[in-house]
mmCIF file with all atom_site columns, C-alpha atoms in Angstrom:
data_model
loop_
_atom_site.group_PDB
_atom_site.id
_atom_site.type_symbol
_atom_site.label_atom_id
_atom_site.label_alt_id
_atom_site.label_comp_id
_atom_site.label_asym_id
_atom_site.label_entity_id
_atom_site.label_seq_id
_atom_site.pdbx_PDB_ins_code
_atom_site.Cartn_x
_atom_site.Cartn_y
_atom_site.Cartn_z
_atom_site.occupancy
_atom_site.B_iso_or_equiv
_atom_site.pdbx_formal_charge
_atom_site.auth_seq_id
_atom_site.auth_comp_id
_atom_site.auth_asym_id
_atom_site.auth_atom_id
_atom_site.pdbx_PDB_model_num
ATOM 1   C CA . LYS Y 1 1   ? -36.792 149.230 127.874 1.00 79.00 ? 662 LYS Y CA 1
ATOM 2   C CA . GLN Y 1 2   ? -38.356 148.464 131.294 1.00 86.00 ? 663 GLN Y CA 1
ATOM 3   C CA . ILE Y 1 3   ? -40.755 146.062 129.613 1.00 90.00 ? 664 ILE Y CA 1
ATOM 4   C CA . GLU Y 1 4   ? -37.985 144.196 127.776 1.00 92.00 ? 665 GLU Y CA 1
ATOM 5   C CA . LYS Y 1 5   ? -36.042 143.787 131.042 1.00 93.00 ? 666 LYS Y CA 1
ATOM 6   C CA . ALA Y 1 6   ? -39.180 142.536 132.809 1.00 94.00 ? 667 ALA Y CA 1
ATOM 7   C CA . ILE Y 1 7   ? -39.785 140.007 130.012 1.00 94.00 ? 668 ILE Y CA 1
ATOM 8   C CA . ALA Y 1 8   ? -36.146 138.860 130.129 1.00 94.00 ? 669 ALA Y CA 1
ATOM 9   C CA . ASP Y 1 9   ? -36.348 138.435 133.930 1.00 94.00 ? 670 ASP Y CA 1
ATOM 10  C CA . LEU Y 1 10  ? -39.637 136.537 133.593 1.00 94.00 ? 671 LEU Y CA 1
ATOM 11  C CA . MET Y 1 11  ? -38.226 134.197 130.958 1.00 94.00 ? 672 MET Y CA 1
ATOM 12  C CA . ALA Y 1 12  ? -35.083 133.573 133.052 1.00 94.00 ? 673 ALA Y CA 1
ATOM 13  C CA . HIS Y 1 13  ? -37.040 132.787 136.233 1.00 95.00 ? 674 HIS Y CA 1
ATOM 14  C CA . PRO Y 1 14  ? -36.771 129.039 136.955 1.00 95.00 ? 675 PRO Y CA 1
ATOM 15  C CA . LYS Y 1 15  ? -40.467 128.676 137.841 1.00 95.00 ? 676 LYS Y CA 1
ATOM 16  C CA . LEU Y 1 16  ? -41.780 130.845 134.978 1.00 96.00 ? 677 LEU Y CA 1
ATOM 17  C CA . LYS Y 1 17  ? -39.528 130.244 131.974 1.00 93.00 ? 678 LYS Y CA 1
ATOM 18  C CA . ALA Y 1 18  ? -41.590 127.222 130.854 1.00 94.00 ? 679 ALA Y CA 1
ATOM 19  C CA . TYR Y 1 19  ? -44.414 129.618 129.898 1.00 94.00 ? 680 TYR Y CA 1
ATOM 20  C CA . GLY Y 1 20  ? -42.200 131.247 127.264 1.00 94.00 ? 681 GLY Y CA 1
ATOM 21  C CA . ARG Y 1 21  ? -42.462 134.784 126.003 1.00 94.00 ? 682 ARG Y CA 1
ATOM 22  C CA . PRO Y 1 22  ? -45.744 136.558 126.808 1.00 95.00 ? 683 PRO Y CA 1
ATOM 23  C CA . HIS Y 1 23  ? -47.878 137.758 123.895 1.00 91.00 ? 684 HIS Y CA 1
ATOM 24  C CA . LYS Y 1 24  ? -48.042 141.181 125.497 1.00 92.00 ? 685 LYS Y CA 1
ATOM 25  C CA . THR Y 1 25  ? -46.661 142.913 128.593 1.00 94.00 ? 686 THR Y CA 1
ATOM 26  C CA . SER Y 1 26  ? -48.241 146.081 129.940 1.00 93.00 ? 687 SER Y CA 1
ATOM 27  C CA . GLU Y 1 27  ? -46.455 149.244 130.969 1.00 92.00 ? 688 GLU Y CA 1
ATOM 28  C CA . PRO Y 1 28  ? -45.641 149.348 134.706 1.00 95.00 ? 689 PRO Y CA 1
ATOM 29  C CA . GLU Y 1 29  ? -48.216 151.118 136.886 1.00 95.00 ? 690 GLU Y CA 1
ATOM 30  C CA . HIS Y 1 30  ? -47.827 152.358 140.470 1.00 95.00 ? 691 HIS Y CA 1
ATOM 31  C CA . ILE Y 1 31  ? -50.244 150.945 143.028 1.00 96.00 ? 692 ILE Y CA 1
ATOM 32  C CA . THR Y 1 32  ? -48.718 152.786 145.990 1.00 94.00 ? 693 THR Y CA 1
ATOM 33  C CA . ASP Y 1 33  ? -47.598 156.332 146.596 1.00 92.00 ? 694 ASP Y CA 1
ATOM 34  C CA . THR Y 1 34  ? -44.018 156.810 145.385 1.00 89.00 ? 695 THR Y CA 1
ATOM 35  C CA . GLU Y 1 35  ? -43.023 158.175 148.812 1.00 88.00 ? 696 GLU Y CA 1
ATOM 36  C CA . SER Y 1 36  ? -44.477 155.325 150.923 1.00 90.00 ? 697 SER Y CA 1
ATOM 37  C CA . GLU Y 1 37  ? -42.563 152.709 152.948 1.00 92.00 ? 698 GLU Y CA 1
ATOM 38  C CA . PHE Y 1 38  ? -43.050 150.258 150.103 1.00 91.00 ? 699 PHE Y CA 1
ATOM 39  C CA . VAL Y 1 39  ? -43.231 151.368 146.502 1.00 96.00 ? 700 VAL Y CA 1
ATOM 40  C CA . VAL Y 1 40  ? -45.061 148.824 144.381 1.00 97.00 ? 701 VAL Y CA 1
ATOM 41  C CA . THR Y 1 41  ? -45.561 148.813 140.625 1.00 97.00 ? 702 THR Y CA 1
ATOM 42  C CA . TYR Y 1 42  ? -47.181 146.041 138.627 1.00 97.00 ? 703 TYR Y CA 1
ATOM 43  C CA . LEU Y 1 43  ? -47.061 144.688 135.099 1.00 96.00 ? 704 LEU Y CA 1
ATOM 44  C CA . LYS Y 1 44  ? -49.372 142.224 133.391 1.00 95.00 ? 705 LYS Y CA 1
ATOM 45  C CA . HIS Y 1 45  ? -47.795 139.485 131.279 1.00 96.00 ? 706 HIS Y CA 1
ATOM 46  C CA . ALA Y 1 46  ? -50.542 138.168 128.983 1.00 92.00 ? 707 ALA Y CA 1
ATOM 47  C CA . TYR Y 1 47  ? -50.586 134.722 127.395 1.00 93.00 ? 708 TYR Y CA 1
ATOM 48  C CA . ALA Y 1 48  ? -53.369 132.944 125.509 1.00 88.00 ? 709 ALA Y CA 1
ATOM 49  C CA . ASP Y 1 49  ? -54.215 130.784 128.530 1.00 92.00 ? 710 ASP Y CA 1
ATOM 50  C CA . ARG Y 1 50  ? -52.887 132.722 131.533 1.00 93.00 ? 711 ARG Y CA 1
ATOM 51  C CA . VAL Y 1 51  ? -52.002 136.078 133.047 1.00 94.00 ? 712 VAL Y CA 1
ATOM 52  C CA . ILE Y 1 52  ? -48.969 136.621 135.228 1.00 96.00 ? 713 ILE Y CA 1
ATOM 53  C CA . PHE Y 1 53  ? -49.064 139.683 137.448 1.00 97.00 ? 714 PHE Y CA 1
ATOM 54  C CA . GLU Y 1 54  ? -45.582 140.894 138.343 1.00 97.00 ? 715 GLU Y CA 1
ATOM 55  C CA . PHE Y 1 55  ? -45.346 143.134 141.395 1.00 98.00 ? 716 PHE Y CA 1
ATOM 56  C CA . LYS Y 1 56  ? -42.056 145.009 141.736 1.00 97.00 ? 717 LYS Y CA 1
ATOM 57  C CA . VAL Y 1 57  ? -41.621 145.848 145.423 1.00 97.00 ? 718 VAL Y CA 1
ATOM 58  C CA . HIS Y 1 58  ? -39.117 148.451 146.653 1.00 97.00 ? 719 HIS Y CA 1
ATOM 59  C CA . ASN Y 1 59  ? -38.296 148.548 150.373 1.00 95.00 ? 720 ASN Y CA 1
ATOM 60  C CA . ASN Y 1 60  ? -37.890 152.223 151.401 1.00 94.00 ? 721 ASN Y CA 1
ATOM 61  C CA . MET Y 1 61  ? -37.414 151.493 155.100 1.00 92.00 ? 722 MET Y CA 1
ATOM 62  C CA . ASP Y 1 62  ? -33.943 151.815 156.636 1.00 89.00 ? 723 ASP Y CA 1
ATOM 63  C CA . ASP Y 1 63  ? -32.800 148.992 158.897 1.00 90.00 ? 724 ASP Y CA 1
ATOM 64  C CA . VAL Y 1 64  ? -35.787 146.787 158.043 1.00 93.00 ? 725 VAL Y CA 1
ATOM 65  C CA . LEU Y 1 65  ? -35.655 143.441 156.267 1.00 94.00 ? 726 LEU Y CA 1
ATOM 66  C CA . LEU Y 1 66  ? -38.770 141.962 154.667 1.00 95.00 ? 727 LEU Y CA 1
ATOM 67  C CA . GLU Y 1 67  ? -39.228 138.211 154.281 1.00 95.00 ? 728 GLU Y CA 1
ATOM 68  C CA . ASP Y 1 68  ? -41.813 136.085 152.473 1.00 97.00 ? 729 ASP Y CA 1
ATOM 69  C CA . VAL Y 1 69  ? -43.116 139.067 150.507 1.00 98.00 ? 730 VAL Y CA 1
ATOM 70  C CA . SER Y 1 70  ? -46.157 138.298 148.371 1.00 98.00 ? 731 SER Y CA 1
ATOM 71  C CA . VAL Y 1 71  ? -49.329 139.897 147.058 1.00 98.00 ? 732 VAL Y CA 1
ATOM 72  C CA . LYS Y 1 72  ? -52.728 138.448 147.906 1.00 97.00 ? 733 LYS Y CA 1
ATOM 73  C CA . MET Y 1 73  ? -55.144 139.160 145.084 1.00 95.00 ? 734 MET Y CA 1
ATOM 74  C CA . ASP Y 1 74  ? -58.917 139.044 145.085 1.00 93.00 ? 735 ASP Y CA 1
ATOM 75  C CA . CYS Y 1 75  ? -59.836 138.923 141.396 1.00 85.00 ? 736 CYS Y CA 1
ATOM 76  C CA . ASP Y 1 76  ? -63.456 138.023 140.834 1.00 78.00 ? 737 ASP Y CA 1
ATOM 77  C CA . MET Y 1 77  ? -63.376 137.905 137.040 1.00 83.00 ? 738 MET Y CA 1
ATOM 78  C CA . GLU Y 1 78  ? -65.096 135.209 135.033 1.00 83.00 ? 739 GLU Y CA 1
ATOM 79  C CA . GLY Y 1 79  ? -62.585 132.989 133.249 1.00 83.00 ? 740 GLY Y CA 1
ATOM 80  C CA . LEU Y 1 80  ? -59.720 133.713 135.668 1.00 88.00 ? 741 LEU Y CA 1
ATOM 81  C CA . GLU Y 1 81  ? -58.506 131.279 138.339 1.00 91.00 ? 742 GLU Y CA 1
ATOM 82  C CA . GLU Y 1 82  ? -55.435 131.698 140.555 1.00 94.00 ? 743 GLU Y CA 1
ATOM 83  C CA . GLU Y 1 83  ? -52.803 129.005 140.011 1.00 95.00 ? 744 GLU Y CA 1
ATOM 84  C CA . GLY Y 1 84  ? -50.145 130.178 142.448 1.00 95.00 ? 745 GLY Y CA 1
ATOM 85  C CA . CYS Y 1 85  ? -47.813 132.792 143.803 1.00 97.00 ? 746 CYS Y CA 1
ATOM 86  C CA . ILE Y 1 86  ? -44.039 133.143 143.790 1.00 97.00 ? 747 ILE Y CA 1
ATOM 87  C CA . PRO Y 1 87  ? -42.978 135.202 146.835 1.00 98.00 ? 748 PRO Y CA 1
ATOM 88  C CA . ILE Y 1 88  ? -39.837 137.223 147.410 1.00 97.00 ? 749 ILE Y CA 1
ATOM 89  C CA . LYS Y 1 89  ? -37.790 135.288 149.973 1.00 97.00 ? 750 LYS Y CA 1
ATOM 90  C CA . THR Y 1 90  ? -35.861 138.295 151.345 1.00 96.00 ? 751 THR Y CA 1
ATOM 91  C CA . LEU Y 1 91  ? -36.057 142.018 150.502 1.00 96.00 ? 752 LEU Y CA 1
ATOM 92  C CA . GLN Y 1 92  ? -33.311 144.215 151.938 1.00 94.00 ? 753 GLN Y CA 1
ATOM 93  C CA . SER Y 1 93  ? -33.588 147.939 152.618 1.00 92.00 ? 754 SER Y CA 1
ATOM 94  C CA . SER Y 1 94  ? -33.404 149.976 149.355 1.00 93.00 ? 755 SER Y CA 1
ATOM 95  C CA . GLU Y 1 95  ? -33.753 146.803 147.269 1.00 96.00 ? 756 GLU Y CA 1
ATOM 96  C CA . THR Y 1 96  ? -36.319 146.160 144.509 1.00 96.00 ? 757 THR Y CA 1
ATOM 97  C CA . LEU Y 1 97  ? -37.429 142.619 143.638 1.00 97.00 ? 758 LEU Y CA 1
ATOM 98  C CA . SER Y 1 98  ? -40.462 140.990 142.026 1.00 97.00 ? 759 SER Y CA 1
ATOM 99  C CA . THR Y 1 99  ? -43.173 138.689 143.325 1.00 98.00 ? 760 THR Y CA 1
ATOM 100 C CA . TYR Y 1 100 ? -45.541 137.002 140.882 1.00 98.00 ? 761 TYR Y CA 1
ATOM 101 C CA . VAL Y 1 101 ? -49.169 135.862 140.962 1.00 97.00 ? 762 VAL Y CA 1
ATOM 102 C CA . ILE Y 1 102 ? -50.174 133.417 138.219 1.00 97.00 ? 763 ILE Y CA 1
ATOM 103 C CA . PHE Y 1 103 ? -53.728 133.012 136.948 1.00 94.00 ? 764 PHE Y CA 1
ATOM 104 C CA . ALA Y 1 104 ? -55.095 130.473 134.470 1.00 93.00 ? 765 ALA Y CA 1
ATOM 105 C CA . LYS Y 1 105 ? -57.281 132.186 131.881 1.00 91.00 ? 766 LYS Y CA 1
ATOM 106 C CA . ASP Y 1 106 ? -59.998 130.795 129.682 1.00 88.00 ? 767 ASP Y CA 1
ATOM 107 C CA . PRO Y 1 107 ? -58.623 131.507 126.169 1.00 84.00 ? 768 PRO Y CA 1
ATOM 108 C CA . ASP Y 1 108 ? -62.143 132.242 124.887 1.00 85.00 ? 769 ASP Y CA 1
ATOM 109 C CA . THR Y 1 109 ? -62.929 134.849 127.555 1.00 81.00 ? 770 THR Y CA 1
ATOM 110 C CA . PHE Y 1 110 ? -62.281 138.566 127.193 1.00 78.00 ? 771 PHE Y CA 1
ATOM 111 C CA . LEU Y 1 111 ? -61.254 139.714 130.652 1.00 81.00 ? 772 LEU Y CA 1
ATOM 112 C CA . THR Y 1 112 ? -62.242 143.048 132.092 1.00 84.00 ? 773 THR Y CA 1
ATOM 113 C CA . GLY Y 1 113 ? -62.389 144.107 135.706 1.00 87.00 ? 774 GLY Y CA 1
ATOM 114 C CA . SER Y 1 114 ? -60.264 144.890 138.693 1.00 90.00 ? 775 SER Y CA 1
ATOM 115 C CA . GLY Y 1 115 ? -58.755 143.084 141.626 1.00 92.00 ? 776 GLY Y CA 1
ATOM 116 C CA . ALA Y 1 116 ? -58.014 144.079 145.193 1.00 95.00 ? 777 ALA Y CA 1
ATOM 117 C CA . CYS Y 1 117 ? -54.413 143.583 146.315 1.00 96.00 ? 778 CYS Y CA 1
ATOM 118 C CA . VAL Y 1 118 ? -52.708 143.309 149.689 1.00 97.00 ? 779 VAL Y CA 1
ATOM 119 C CA . LEU Y 1 119 ? -48.939 143.190 150.196 1.00 97.00 ? 780 LEU Y CA 1
ATOM 120 C CA . CYS Y 1 120 ? -48.118 140.475 152.778 1.00 97.00 ? 781 CYS Y CA 1
ATOM 121 C CA . PHE Y 1 121 ? -44.736 140.114 154.489 1.00 97.00 ? 782 PHE Y CA 1
ATOM 122 C CA . THR Y 1 122 ? -42.774 139.434 157.655 1.00 96.00 ? 783 THR Y CA 1
ATOM 123 C CA . MET Y 1 123 ? -40.887 142.506 158.885 1.00 95.00 ? 784 MET Y CA 1
ATOM 124 C CA . LYS Y 1 124 ? -37.620 142.177 160.823 1.00 94.00 ? 785 LYS Y CA 1
ATOM 125 C CA . GLU Y 1 125 ? -35.632 145.001 162.408 1.00 90.00 ? 786 GLU Y CA 1
ATOM 126 C CA . VAL Y 1 126 ? -31.945 144.971 161.428 1.00 87.00 ? 787 VAL Y CA 1
ATOM 127 C CA . ASP Y 1 127 ? -29.309 145.769 164.079 1.00 85.00 ? 788 ASP Y CA 1
ATOM 128 C CA . LYS Y 1 128 ? -27.386 148.844 162.868 1.00 82.00 ? 789 LYS Y CA 1
ATOM 129 C CA . ASP Y 1 129 ? -24.127 147.654 164.451 1.00 81.00 ? 790 ASP Y CA 1
ATOM 130 C CA . THR Y 1 130 ? -24.084 144.005 163.392 1.00 81.00 ? 791 THR Y CA 1
ATOM 131 C CA . GLY Y 1 131 ? -26.293 144.164 160.290 1.00 78.00 ? 792 GLY Y CA 1
ATOM 132 C CA . GLU Y 1 132 ? -28.117 141.058 161.546 1.00 83.00 ? 793 GLU Y CA 1
ATOM 133 C CA . PRO Y 1 133 ? -31.935 140.891 161.447 1.00 84.00 ? 794 PRO Y CA 1
ATOM 134 C CA . ASP Y 1 134 ? -33.944 140.007 164.564 1.00 84.00 ? 795 ASP Y CA 1
ATOM 135 C CA . ALA Y 1 135 ? -34.663 136.302 164.893 1.00 83.00 ? 796 ALA Y CA 1
ATOM 136 C CA . ASP Y 1 136 ? -38.371 136.979 165.297 1.00 87.00 ? 797 ASP Y CA 1
ATOM 137 C CA . GLY Y 1 137 ? -40.355 139.043 162.860 1.00 90.00 ? 798 GLY Y CA 1
ATOM 138 C CA . THR Y 1 138 ? -43.791 140.560 162.722 1.00 93.00 ? 799 THR Y CA 1
ATOM 139 C CA . GLU Y 1 139 ? -46.268 139.460 160.073 1.00 95.00 ? 800 GLU Y CA 1
ATOM 140 C CA . ASP Y 1 140 ? -47.970 142.437 158.480 1.00 95.00 ? 801 ASP Y CA 1
ATOM 141 C CA . GLU Y 1 141 ? -50.081 143.522 155.519 1.00 96.00 ? 802 GLU Y CA 1
ATOM 142 C CA . TYR Y 1 142 ? -50.177 146.701 153.456 1.00 94.00 ? 803 TYR Y CA 1
ATOM 143 C CA . GLN Y 1 143 ? -53.230 147.616 151.361 1.00 95.00 ? 804 GLN Y CA 1
ATOM 144 C CA . LEU Y 1 144 ? -52.417 148.349 147.715 1.00 96.00 ? 805 LEU Y CA 1
ATOM 145 C CA . GLU Y 1 145 ? -54.537 150.019 145.059 1.00 95.00 ? 806 GLU Y CA 1
ATOM 146 C CA . GLU Y 1 146 ? -56.535 147.756 142.763 1.00 94.00 ? 807 GLU Y CA 1
ATOM 147 C CA . VAL Y 1 147 ? -55.107 146.291 139.591 1.00 94.00 ? 808 VAL Y CA 1
ATOM 148 C CA . VAL Y 1 148 ? -57.143 146.731 136.423 1.00 89.00 ? 809 VAL Y CA 1
ATOM 149 C CA . VAL Y 1 149 ? -57.503 144.267 133.551 1.00 88.00 ? 810 VAL Y CA 1
ATOM 150 C CA . ASN Y 1 150 ? -58.883 145.304 130.164 1.00 83.00 ? 811 ASN Y CA 1
ATOM 151 C CA . VAL Y 1 151 ? -59.370 143.550 126.856 1.00 77.00 ? 812 VAL Y CA 1
ATOM 152 C CA . CYS Y 1 152 ? -56.585 145.699 125.396 1.00 76.00 ? 813 CYS Y CA 1
ATOM 153 C CA . ASP Y 1 153 ? -54.099 143.965 127.754 1.00 77.00 ? 814 ASP Y CA 1
ATOM 154 C CA . PHE Y 1 154 ? -54.393 140.921 125.475 1.00 76.00 ? 815 PHE Y CA 1
ATOM 155 C CA . MET Y 1 155 ? -54.362 142.672 122.095 1.00 71.00 ? 816 MET Y CA 1
ATOM 156 C CA . GLU Y 1 156 ? -51.217 143.139 120.101 1.00 69.00 ? 817 GLU Y CA 1
ATOM 157 C CA . PRO Y 1 157 ? -50.829 146.012 117.652 1.00 64.00 ? 818 PRO Y CA 1
ATOM 158 C CA . PHE Y 1 158 ? -51.141 144.987 114.028 1.00 62.00 ? 819 PHE Y CA 1
ATOM 159 C CA . GLU Y 1 159 ? -49.286 146.884 111.331 1.00 67.00 ? 820 GLU Y CA 1
ATOM 160 C CA . VAL Y 1 160 ? -51.183 147.594 108.128 1.00 65.00 ? 821 VAL Y CA 1
ATOM 161 C CA . ALA Y 1 161 ? -48.973 148.740 105.282 1.00 69.00 ? 822 ALA Y CA 1
ATOM 162 C CA . ASN Y 1 162 ? -51.755 150.446 103.305 1.00 68.00 ? 823 ASN Y CA 1
ATOM 163 C CA . PHE Y 1 163 ? -54.985 150.851 105.228 1.00 64.00 ? 824 PHE Y CA 1
ATOM 164 C CA . HIS Y 1 164 ? -57.094 151.946 102.239 1.00 67.00 ? 825 HIS Y CA 1
ATOM 165 C CA . LYS Y 1 165 ? -55.879 149.071 100.078 1.00 69.00 ? 826 LYS Y CA 1
ATOM 166 C CA . ASP Y 1 166 ? -56.422 146.465 102.817 1.00 62.00 ? 827 ASP Y CA 1
ATOM 167 C CA . TRP Y 1 167 ? -59.825 147.896 103.728 1.00 60.00 ? 828 TRP Y CA 1
#
């Protein structure tokens, strides 16, 4: 159910809907502690010629607004080249939104490996009385766990009605 919602959100996104439905979307995986200031999970949306990493970011900090939230990735995998990033413009306290990193993929390459990730953002204190964020913010980074890419991320299950007959 989480995967279907993620796919629907991806396909409704104005900058991503042109890619269509991914061939396969992975289960969400945590790349932070679930009790940390920011809880981040990621999904991989696999296409024949690209991979879109979706990072769902939850802001656990009270009275703190995050702006320009993105994930910097260092993926040194053959056949993979970063095309761009779609940041989260504003992330309120207790809110969960997605930022995306798009990679072009050589369709003839079987990807395996991992990539280092850093959450980048501008943090602004929010006045408890007025609800207004400070005019000036502080740019900061938060180290995330690595993302992992395997060949199975690009393979779809195939139903065989009668294995012995088809074999």
